[in-house]
Tab-separated table of C-alpha atoms in Angstrom:
chain	number	residue	atom	x	y	z
A	28	MET	CA	11.986	8.420	22.369
A	29	SER	CA	10.638	7.863	18.853
A	30	THR	CA	13.247	10.129	17.260
A	31	ARG	CA	16.098	7.892	18.424
A	32	THR	CA	17.560	5.217	16.195
A	33	ILE	CA	17.163	1.552	17.011
A	34	HIS	CA	20.892	1.372	17.768
A	35	GLN	CA	20.545	4.128	20.379
A	36	LEU	CA	17.557	2.461	21.996
A	37	ILE	CA	19.292	-0.897	22.216
A	38	ALA	CA	22.353	0.736	23.756
A	39	GLU	CA	20.121	2.470	26.303
A	40	SER	CA	18.442	-0.813	27.256
A	41	ASN	CA	21.755	-2.487	28.150
A	42	LEU	CA	20.206	-5.781	26.992
A	43	PRO	CA	21.665	-8.276	24.482
A	44	LEU	CA	20.448	-7.858	20.897
A	45	GLY	CA	19.167	-11.417	20.609
A	46	SER	CA	17.329	-11.519	23.924
A	47	PHE	CA	13.549	-11.639	24.159
A	48	GLU	CA	13.864	-9.263	27.118
A	49	LEU	CA	15.068	-6.585	24.702
A	50	ALA	CA	11.993	-7.056	22.507
A	51	GLU	CA	9.752	-6.754	25.571
A	52	TRP	CA	11.622	-3.636	26.728
A	53	LEU	CA	11.225	-2.005	23.311
A	54	ASP	CA	7.506	-2.803	23.294
A	55	SER	CA	7.122	-1.208	26.719
A	56	LYS	CA	8.722	1.982	25.421
A	57	LEU	CA	6.933	2.051	22.052
A	58	PRO	CA	3.308	0.928	22.374
A	59	SER	CA	1.207	0.191	19.296
A	60	LEU	CA	-2.500	0.320	18.462
A	61	ARG	CA	-2.588	-3.469	18.452
A	62	SER	CA	-5.614	-3.574	20.758
A	63	ASP	CA	-7.686	-1.990	17.970
A	64	PHE	CA	-7.197	-5.064	15.762
A	65	CYS	CA	-8.245	-8.707	15.688
A	66	ILE	CA	-5.083	-10.797	15.964
A	67	PRO	CA	-5.557	-14.392	14.726
A	68	LYS	CA	-4.502	-17.255	16.956
A	69	VAL	CA	-1.665	-19.609	16.040
A	70	ALA	CA	-4.089	-22.531	15.715
A	71	THR	CA	-6.205	-20.755	13.088
A	72	VAL	CA	-3.299	-19.852	10.798
A	73	SER	CA	-0.946	-22.810	11.237
A	74	SER	CA	-0.794	-25.352	8.410
A	75	ASN	CA	-0.389	-28.124	11.032
A	76	PRO	CA	-2.444	-27.105	14.075
A	77	GLN	CA	-2.725	-30.712	15.231
A	78	ASP	CA	1.010	-30.714	16.020
A	79	LEU	CA	0.797	-27.709	18.360
A	80	ASN	CA	0.480	-27.959	22.114
A	81	ASP	CA	-2.485	-26.140	23.622
A	82	ASP	CA	-0.458	-23.261	25.069
A	83	VAL	CA	1.103	-22.407	21.703
A	84	ALA	CA	-2.125	-22.964	19.753
A	85	LEU	CA	-3.986	-20.344	21.791
A	86	GLN	CA	-1.293	-17.676	21.476
A	87	GLU	CA	-1.647	-14.761	19.078
A	88	CYS	CA	0.058	-15.514	15.800
A	89	VAL	CA	2.983	-13.549	14.390
A	90	TYR	CA	1.332	-11.682	11.531
A	91	LEU	CA	3.898	-10.001	9.276
A	92	CYS	CA	1.780	-9.888	6.133
A	93	GLY	CA	0.151	-6.464	6.225
A	94	ASN	CA	1.783	-5.815	2.855
A	95	SER	CA	-0.553	-8.445	1.382
A	96	LEU	CA	-3.681	-8.163	3.539
A	97	GLY	CA	-4.020	-6.026	6.633
A	98	LEU	CA	-5.633	-7.337	9.785
A	99	GLN	CA	-9.266	-6.677	10.640
A	100	PRO	CA	-9.924	-3.672	12.894
A	101	LEU	CA	-12.068	-4.501	15.919
A	102	SER	CA	-14.764	-2.032	14.850
A	103	THR	CA	-15.202	-3.422	11.322
A	104	ARG	CA	-17.804	-6.027	12.234
A	105	LYS	CA	-19.809	-3.491	14.258
A	106	LEU	CA	-19.898	-0.947	11.425
A	107	ILE	CA	-20.864	-3.534	8.821
A	108	ASN	CA	-23.624	-4.868	11.078
A	109	GLU	CA	-24.945	-1.337	11.546
A	110	GLU	CA	-25.287	-0.930	7.787
A	111	LEU	CA	-27.001	-4.301	7.511
A	112	ASP	CA	-29.387	-3.196	10.263
A	113	VAL	CA	-30.226	0.021	8.409
A	114	TRP	CA	-30.803	-1.909	5.209
A	115	GLN	CA	-33.000	-4.405	7.066
A	116	GLU	CA	-35.008	-1.751	8.900
A	117	SER	CA	-35.168	1.098	6.392
A	118	GLY	CA	-34.586	-0.327	2.929
A	119	VAL	CA	-34.052	2.362	0.313
A	120	HIS	CA	-34.586	5.127	2.883
A	121	GLY	CA	-31.067	4.404	4.164
A	122	HIS	CA	-29.758	6.508	1.313
A	123	PHE	CA	-31.077	9.645	3.030
A	124	ARG	CA	-32.283	8.683	6.520
A	125	HIS	CA	-29.736	6.753	8.528
A	126	ARG	CA	-29.937	6.191	12.273
A	127	PHE	CA	-26.132	6.137	12.539
A	128	GLU	CA	-25.828	9.406	10.595
A	129	ARG	CA	-24.081	7.830	7.612
A	130	PRO	CA	-26.630	8.229	4.784
A	131	TRP	CA	-25.570	6.067	1.871
A	132	VAL	CA	-25.902	8.855	-0.669
A	133	SER	CA	-22.795	10.462	0.855
A	134	ILE	CA	-21.197	7.474	2.601
A	135	ASP	CA	-17.766	8.043	1.071
A	136	ASP	CA	-17.572	11.521	2.597
A	137	HIS	CA	-16.601	9.760	5.832
A	138	VAL	CA	-13.364	8.378	4.379
A	139	ILE	CA	-12.098	11.299	2.299
A	140	GLN	CA	-10.358	13.530	4.839
A	141	GLU	CA	-8.321	10.838	6.570
A	142	SER	CA	-7.369	9.427	3.158
A	143	CYS	CA	-6.128	12.904	2.225
A	144	ASN	CA	-4.103	13.063	5.445
A	145	ILE	CA	-2.467	9.730	4.673
A	146	VAL	CA	-1.395	10.596	1.107
A	147	GLY	CA	-0.741	14.315	1.555
A	148	ALA	CA	-3.565	15.657	-0.592
A	149	GLU	CA	-5.998	18.540	-0.465
A	150	HIS	CA	-9.603	17.681	0.315
A	151	ASN	CA	-10.847	17.898	-3.279
A	152	GLU	CA	-8.032	15.740	-4.699
A	153	VAL	CA	-9.003	12.267	-3.447
A	154	VAL	CA	-11.797	9.983	-4.567
A	155	ILE	CA	-12.651	6.571	-3.105
A	156	MET	CA	-13.961	4.228	-5.803
A	157	ASN	CA	-13.485	1.026	-7.799
A	158	SER	CA	-10.307	-1.052	-7.457
A	159	LEU	CA	-6.672	-0.233	-8.149
A	160	THR	CA	-6.318	-1.571	-11.695
A	161	ALA	CA	-9.770	-0.306	-12.661
A	162	ASN	CA	-8.743	3.151	-11.454
A	163	LEU	CA	-5.441	2.914	-13.304
A	164	HIS	CA	-7.237	2.178	-16.568
A	165	PHE	CA	-9.843	4.813	-15.807
A	166	LEU	CA	-7.264	7.536	-15.111
A	167	MET	CA	-5.236	6.694	-18.178
A	168	VAL	CA	-8.191	7.825	-20.291
A	169	PRO	CA	-7.442	11.503	-19.562
A	170	PHE	CA	-3.770	11.179	-18.640
A	171	TYR	CA	-2.313	8.869	-21.290
A	172	ARG	CA	-2.708	10.880	-24.475
A	173	PRO	CA	-0.139	9.460	-26.890
A	174	THR	CA	0.940	11.132	-30.099
A	175	SER	CA	3.133	9.858	-32.903
A	176	GLN	CA	6.087	11.692	-31.351
A	177	ARG	CA	5.285	11.087	-27.670
A	178	PHE	CA	3.675	7.726	-26.958
A	179	LYS	CA	6.039	5.805	-24.684
A	180	ILE	CA	5.460	4.772	-21.070
A	181	LEU	CA	8.308	4.495	-18.559
A	182	LEU	CA	7.879	1.945	-15.761
A	183	GLU	CA	10.099	-0.147	-13.530
A	184	HIS	CA	11.265	-3.586	-14.603
A	185	HIS	CA	9.390	-6.367	-12.794
A	186	ALA	CA	6.440	-4.113	-12.047
A	187	PHE	CA	3.457	-5.779	-10.454
A	188	PRO	CA	1.836	-7.879	-13.213
A	189	SER	CA	-1.510	-6.067	-13.101
A	190	ASP	CA	0.229	-2.734	-13.733
A	191	HIS	CA	2.265	-4.223	-16.552
A	192	PHE	CA	-0.828	-5.713	-18.183
A	193	ALA	CA	-2.717	-2.429	-17.836
A	194	LEU	CA	0.060	-0.427	-19.479
A	195	GLU	CA	0.560	-2.963	-22.266
A	196	THR	CA	-3.114	-3.049	-23.126
A	197	GLN	CA	-3.465	0.729	-22.954
A	198	ALA	CA	-0.625	1.139	-25.439
A	199	ALA	CA	-2.157	-1.507	-27.707
A	200	PHE	CA	-5.602	0.102	-27.415
A	201	HIS	CA	-4.134	3.311	-28.802
A	202	GLY	CA	-2.585	1.415	-31.706
A	203	TYR	CA	1.005	1.111	-30.483
A	204	ASP	CA	3.169	-1.977	-30.191
A	205	PRO	CA	3.652	-2.500	-26.426
A	206	LYS	CA	7.181	-3.781	-27.041
A	207	LYS	CA	8.050	-0.394	-28.506
A	208	ALA	CA	5.834	1.718	-26.285
A	209	LEU	CA	6.967	0.418	-22.882
A	210	ILE	CA	10.398	1.422	-21.574
A	211	GLN	CA	11.329	-0.762	-18.612
A	212	GLN	CA	13.893	0.660	-16.204
A	213	HIS	CA	16.171	-2.172	-15.074
A	214	PRO	CA	18.469	-2.283	-12.067
A	215	ARG	CA	22.159	-2.486	-12.804
A	216	SER	CA	23.726	-5.898	-13.248
A	217	GLY	CA	24.097	-7.643	-9.893
A	218	GLU	CA	21.774	-5.177	-8.142
A	219	PHE	CA	18.136	-5.458	-7.123
A	220	SER	CA	17.089	-1.856	-6.550
A	221	ILE	CA	16.900	0.707	-9.322
A	222	ARG	CA	19.141	3.709	-8.830
A	223	THR	CA	17.438	7.088	-8.956
A	224	GLU	CA	20.203	8.486	-11.155
A	225	ASP	CA	19.534	5.779	-13.734
A	226	ILE	CA	15.834	6.679	-13.838
A	227	LEU	CA	16.708	10.353	-14.244
A	228	GLU	CA	19.141	9.520	-17.037
A	229	THR	CA	16.425	7.611	-18.897
A	230	ILE	CA	13.994	10.498	-18.481
A	231	GLU	CA	16.582	12.955	-19.766
A	232	LYS	CA	17.453	10.746	-22.728
A	233	HIS	CA	13.957	9.658	-23.775
A	234	GLY	CA	11.719	12.262	-22.128
A	235	ASP	CA	10.612	13.846	-25.386
A	236	GLU	CA	9.185	10.466	-26.442
A	237	ILE	CA	7.579	9.615	-23.094
A	238	ALA	CA	3.897	10.385	-22.652
A	239	LEU	CA	3.597	8.846	-19.197
A	240	VAL	CA	5.928	7.930	-16.337
A	241	LEU	CA	4.263	5.407	-14.058
A	242	PHE	CA	6.194	3.683	-11.291
A	243	SER	CA	5.167	1.949	-8.096
A	244	GLY	CA	5.678	4.269	-5.168
A	245	LEU	CA	7.051	1.290	-3.301
A	246	GLN	CA	8.148	-1.759	-5.279
A	247	TYR	CA	6.218	-4.867	-4.296
A	248	TYR	CA	9.048	-7.400	-4.791
A	249	THR	CA	12.134	-5.596	-3.504
A	250	GLY	CA	10.476	-3.189	-1.082
A	251	GLN	CA	12.288	-0.205	-2.614
A	252	TRP	CA	10.656	3.184	-1.998
A	253	PHE	CA	11.338	5.258	-5.081
A	254	ASP	CA	12.349	8.903	-4.772
A	255	MET	CA	8.925	10.109	-5.796
A	256	PRO	CA	9.443	13.900	-5.688
A	257	THR	CA	12.759	13.772	-7.564
A	258	ILE	CA	11.476	11.451	-10.290
A	259	THR	CA	8.267	13.461	-10.627
A	260	ALA	CA	10.115	16.766	-10.963
A	261	ALA	CA	12.486	15.384	-13.610
A	262	ALA	CA	9.649	13.902	-15.643
A	263	LYS	CA	7.539	17.062	-15.421
A	264	ALA	CA	10.511	19.102	-16.622
A	265	LYS	CA	10.505	17.004	-19.804
A	266	GLY	CA	6.783	17.466	-20.332
A	267	CYS	CA	5.717	13.987	-19.180
A	268	ILE	CA	2.563	13.148	-17.265
A	269	VAL	CA	3.416	11.415	-13.975
A	270	GLY	CA	1.321	8.801	-12.203
A	271	TRP	CA	2.088	6.470	-9.297
A	272	ASP	CA	0.755	3.112	-8.158
A	273	LEU	CA	0.677	3.464	-4.372
A	274	ALA	CA	-0.512	-0.045	-3.475
A	275	HIS	CA	2.476	-0.672	-1.195
A	276	ALA	CA	3.067	2.948	-0.207
A	277	VAL	CA	-0.313	4.125	1.092
A	278	GLY	CA	-0.510	3.714	4.854
A	279	ASN	CA	3.125	2.605	4.879
A	280	VAL	CA	5.207	5.705	4.181
A	281	PRO	CA	4.431	9.431	4.470
A	282	MET	CA	3.770	11.204	1.180
A	283	GLN	CA	2.881	14.683	-0.050
A	284	LEU	CA	1.212	14.052	-3.392
A	285	HIS	CA	-0.076	17.596	-3.805
A	286	ASP	CA	3.197	19.305	-2.939
A	287	TRP	CA	5.158	16.906	-5.152
A	288	ASN	CA	3.035	18.020	-8.124
A	289	ILE	CA	2.053	14.474	-9.066
A	290	ASP	CA	-0.617	14.356	-11.765
A	291	PHE	CA	-2.453	11.273	-10.574
A	292	ALA	CA	-2.086	8.217	-8.370
A	293	CYS	CA	-4.159	5.221	-7.380
A	294	TRP	CA	-4.071	2.622	-4.635
A	295	CYS	CA	-5.837	-0.318	-3.062
A	296	SER	CA	-6.919	-0.279	0.569
A	297	TYR	CA	-6.688	-3.899	1.680
A	298	LYS	CA	-2.969	-3.898	2.522
A	299	TYR	CA	-1.751	-1.287	4.987
A	300	LEU	CA	-5.175	0.397	5.086
A	301	ASN	CA	-6.805	-2.785	6.440
A	302	SER	CA	-10.133	-2.499	4.606
A	303	GLY	CA	-10.503	-6.234	3.994
A	304	PRO	CA	-10.005	-8.558	1.014
A	305	GLY	CA	-10.870	-6.853	-2.262
A	306	GLY	CA	-11.372	-3.549	-0.439
A	307	ILE	CA	-12.327	-0.389	-2.290
A	308	GLY	CA	-9.674	1.569	-4.184
A	309	GLY	CA	-8.628	5.186	-4.025
A	310	ALA	CA	-7.305	7.763	-6.450
A	311	PHE	CA	-5.623	11.158	-6.402
A	312	ILE	CA	-6.026	13.790	-9.106
A	313	HIS	CA	-4.028	16.990	-8.616
A	314	ASN	CA	-6.378	19.933	-8.305
A	315	LYS	CA	-4.628	21.759	-11.148
A	316	HIS	CA	-6.449	19.279	-13.410
A	317	ILE	CA	-9.842	19.770	-11.792
A	318	GLY	CA	-12.151	21.544	-14.197
A	319	ASN	CA	-9.770	21.137	-17.139
A	320	THR	CA	-12.174	20.529	-20.026
A	321	ASP	CA	-9.289	19.545	-22.316
A	322	LEU	CA	-8.985	16.292	-20.370
A	323	LYS	CA	-11.371	13.923	-22.094
A	324	ARG	CA	-12.628	11.302	-19.687
A	325	PHE	CA	-15.497	8.988	-18.942
A	326	ALA	CA	-18.325	10.119	-16.691
A	327	GLY	CA	-21.158	8.663	-14.648
A	328	TRP	CA	-23.988	10.127	-12.657
A	329	TRP	CA	-22.276	9.761	-9.271
A	330	GLY	CA	-19.694	12.290	-10.422
A	331	SER	CA	-22.317	14.933	-11.082
A	332	ASP	CA	-23.395	17.792	-8.832
A	333	PRO	CA	-25.318	16.349	-5.855
A	334	GLN	CA	-27.684	19.327	-5.977
A	335	THR	CA	-28.919	18.326	-9.435
A	336	LYS	CA	-28.054	14.613	-9.537
A	337	PHE	CA	-31.588	13.446	-8.866
A	338	ASP	CA	-33.232	15.859	-11.301
A	339	MET	CA	-32.659	13.162	-13.944
A	340	ASN	CA	-32.392	15.737	-16.728
A	341	ASN	CA	-29.345	14.154	-18.442
A	342	SER	CA	-27.468	17.447	-18.244
A	343	TYR	CA	-24.030	16.613	-16.836
A	344	SER	CA	-22.712	19.108	-14.304
A	345	PRO	CA	-19.581	17.641	-12.680
A	346	ILE	CA	-18.594	18.071	-9.062
A	347	MET	CA	-15.599	20.397	-8.750
A	348	GLY	CA	-13.125	17.907	-7.399
A	349	ALA	CA	-11.763	14.401	-7.743
A	350	ASN	CA	-15.231	13.086	-6.893
A	351	SER	CA	-16.257	14.101	-10.411
A	352	TYR	CA	-14.385	10.981	-11.568
A	353	ARG	CA	-16.867	8.717	-9.777
A	354	LEU	CA	-19.168	6.670	-11.972
A	355	SER	CA	-21.537	4.897	-9.596
A	356	ASN	CA	-22.358	4.860	-5.910
A	357	PRO	CA	-19.756	2.858	-3.967
A	358	CYS	CA	-20.438	-0.350	-2.069
A	359	VAL	CA	-21.498	0.788	1.389
A	360	LEU	CA	-20.051	-2.273	3.130
A	361	ALA	CA	-16.676	-1.705	1.444
A	362	VAL	CA	-16.649	1.959	2.453
A	363	VAL	CA	-17.420	1.331	6.121
A	364	SER	CA	-14.769	-1.401	6.205
A	365	LEU	CA	-12.269	1.255	5.162
A	366	TYR	CA	-13.828	3.717	7.601
A	367	ALA	CA	-13.155	1.336	10.493
A	368	SER	CA	-9.445	1.313	9.724
A	369	LEU	CA	-9.189	5.028	9.032
A	370	ASN	CA	-10.644	5.677	12.477
A	371	VAL	CA	-7.580	3.897	13.867
A	372	PHE	CA	-5.246	5.933	11.650
A	373	ALA	CA	-6.937	9.076	12.984
A	374	LYS	CA	-5.558	8.238	16.451
A	375	THR	CA	-2.020	8.771	15.180
A	376	SER	CA	-0.298	10.244	12.105
A	377	MET	CA	1.833	9.021	9.248
A	378	THR	CA	4.762	10.869	10.819
A	379	GLU	CA	4.429	8.937	14.079
A	380	LEU	CA	3.807	5.633	12.317
A	381	ARG	CA	6.890	6.182	10.193
A	382	LYS	CA	9.037	6.777	13.286
A	383	LYS	CA	7.981	3.473	14.779
A	384	SER	CA	8.240	1.696	11.426
A	385	LEU	CA	11.881	2.719	11.101
A	386	LEU	CA	12.578	1.212	14.521
A	387	LEU	CA	10.672	-2.035	13.919
A	388	THR	CA	12.238	-2.697	10.528
A	389	GLY	CA	15.643	-1.571	11.760
A	390	TYR	CA	15.375	-4.084	14.604
A	391	LEU	CA	14.390	-6.810	12.126
A	392	GLU	CA	17.365	-5.917	9.949
A	393	MET	CA	19.776	-6.108	12.892
A	394	LEU	CA	18.490	-9.514	14.000
A	395	LEU	CA	18.751	-10.883	10.463
A	396	ASP	CA	22.293	-9.581	10.095
A	397	ASP	CA	23.159	-11.146	13.434
A	398	LEU	CA	22.247	-14.570	12.035
A	399	GLN	CA	25.099	-14.300	9.519
A	400	SER	CA	23.378	-16.921	7.392
A	401	PRO	CA	24.884	-17.640	3.958
A	402	LEU	CA	21.465	-18.885	2.810
A	403	LEU	CA	19.748	-15.513	2.535
A	404	GLN	CA	20.316	-11.876	1.722
A	405	ILE	CA	18.217	-8.757	2.204
A	406	ILE	CA	17.503	-7.279	-1.237
A	407	THR	CA	15.579	-4.284	0.095
A	408	PRO	CA	17.690	-1.094	0.219
A	409	ARG	CA	19.757	-0.796	3.397
A	410	ASP	CA	19.153	2.948	3.416
A	411	SER	CA	15.992	3.300	5.505
A	412	CYS	CA	15.006	6.387	3.477
A	413	GLN	CA	14.612	4.115	0.459
A	414	ARG	CA	12.221	1.585	1.975
A	415	GLY	CA	9.008	1.225	3.925
A	416	CYS	CA	8.359	-1.405	6.560
A	417	GLN	CA	8.995	-4.407	4.286
A	418	LEU	CA	12.216	-6.367	4.017
A	419	SER	CA	12.484	-8.832	1.127
A	420	LEU	CA	14.624	-11.876	1.852
A	421	LEU	CA	16.156	-13.665	-1.132
A	422	PHE	CA	17.192	-17.255	-0.473
A	423	THR	CA	19.893	-19.197	-2.264
A	424	SER	CA	17.410	-21.638	-3.783
A	425	SER	CA	13.715	-22.403	-4.078
A	426	GLU	CA	14.274	-25.428	-1.856
A	427	VAL	CA	15.607	-23.294	0.990
A	428	ALA	CA	12.893	-20.660	0.562
A	429	GLN	CA	10.166	-23.294	0.573
A	430	ARG	CA	11.598	-25.056	3.626
A	431	VAL	CA	11.751	-21.829	5.587
A	432	PHE	CA	8.299	-20.726	4.476
A	433	CYS	CA	6.720	-24.064	5.409
A	434	ARG	CA	8.376	-23.999	8.834
A	435	LEU	CA	7.098	-20.487	9.487
A	436	ASP	CA	3.638	-21.500	8.309
A	437	GLU	CA	3.557	-24.498	10.630
A	438	ARG	CA	4.551	-22.357	13.618
A	439	GLY	CA	1.886	-19.727	13.017
A	440	VAL	CA	4.041	-17.038	11.429
A	441	VAL	CA	2.179	-15.346	8.573
A	442	CYS	CA	4.251	-13.845	5.761
A	443	ASP	CA	4.268	-14.411	2.013
A	444	GLU	CA	6.342	-15.816	-0.825
A	445	ARG	CA	7.042	-14.035	-4.082
A	446	LYS	CA	8.709	-15.899	-6.893
A	447	PRO	CA	11.527	-16.261	-7.489
A	448	ASP	CA	12.826	-17.303	-4.046
A	449	VAL	CA	11.738	-14.291	-1.966
A	450	ILE	CA	9.918	-14.184	1.361
A	451	ARG	CA	8.550	-10.754	2.245
A	452	ILE	CA	8.406	-9.635	5.881
A	453	ALA	CA	6.448	-6.510	6.779
A	454	PRO	CA	6.314	-5.458	10.451
A	455	THR	CA	3.422	-3.008	10.427
A	456	PRO	CA	3.626	-0.290	13.102
A	457	LEU	CA	-0.128	-0.119	13.730
A	458	TYR	CA	-0.270	-3.604	15.218
A	459	ASN	CA	3.068	-5.417	15.085
A	460	THR	CA	5.428	-5.605	18.041
A	461	PHE	CA	9.134	-6.077	18.580
A	462	ALA	CA	8.208	-9.414	20.157
A	463	ASP	CA	6.633	-10.425	16.828
A	464	VAL	CA	9.887	-9.653	15.056
A	465	HIS	CA	11.961	-11.562	17.614
A	466	LYS	CA	9.736	-14.654	17.385
A	467	PHE	CA	9.868	-14.611	13.590
A	468	VAL	CA	13.656	-14.446	13.446
A	469	ASN	CA	14.042	-17.257	15.992
A	470	ILE	CA	11.702	-19.577	14.099
A	471	MET	CA	13.355	-18.762	10.786
A	472	ALA	CA	16.799	-19.370	12.282
A	473	SER	CA	15.768	-22.866	13.360
A	474	ALA	CA	14.432	-23.568	9.857
A	475	LEU	CA	17.709	-22.446	8.284
A	476	GLU	CA	19.619	-24.858	10.505
A	477	GLN	CA	17.592	-27.900	9.442
């Protein structure tokens, strides 16, 4: 079933594209893990709950914003309360004696393997720590090593602001003018996505001057999934270090970071990984760099050998793995929040989630096309191999975008705006349904007609 295209499934159903019966039929054939999540009610997310009748107010909302903040797993509250209980009952002893068998001294061990499964890494290549931008800065210490001949950084135009600021300030910290150090890859005139061949041409032309290539795995504004293995291989062939910001890719699309020979990557966990607002970050360091003493980096005691860590002898002996990049012990509550979500991911696989994601987003695309509205266009690539679950809708004006967004907000549909004039829609296969997609399109259609 899951290997079929959305067109084949719709043909098999013998139901009209725009019918709610089709959405229900698709949901019956392709169940989700929705029951593992807390789904907010319409009344608690609507901007005008007083205008809703009781039946609508008590319905589950249409939450299509997992690309901004994932929903809370049902087990999150239980796990957090368990840690609070251990703290209350045992105090400092919780670091080593823990009645739920999660001693705090090694709490992050519980989230490493599933994180590796999600990003396609070997067990010693992933570390859970800090936040995304902190990790980006931290990893640029060993991996951005500019010289007078090779100091430039290649990134996509309109990168997420935090990435742009990090790269600008790193270049300036090393004494380079950011305007000269940063090469921004633009899309062609009249296009929104950046063509892979244009990126490869830039790498070929300027590669000898580029110290670091750092793109978003999946572009936050357009929803474009870059050809990560092809770009990485081209950059490595020119002697560049390659890093990726996986904020919108992790938990969204399948990746093989180790096999693609990526040097480093970092991500947040509060979007598709559902770890909660401000959730703990993650990082990947290819194991070919593990133990490389030529890489000068910062260190802290939590990255030292656990067998000698508490000897307090100030003799640094790093762990042989990405965990050697840790500085301090992680926030236990943040780690178990991530653990709750990863336990849900462990019930499936990125391969299976991707199959359903292609169907959900393909269904959304078909319904939007069926509207034939002159007021919006999809700026996310139409080729499903070049996108994740998100579709970015560009409206003809800010007035139209705001009208549509406000109408959705009033009716309990959760999505987000990104200036200029884009509303992002992300049907997430862990918990979204085809019925969610159908309801969203119907409400948006009525707003467009106003």
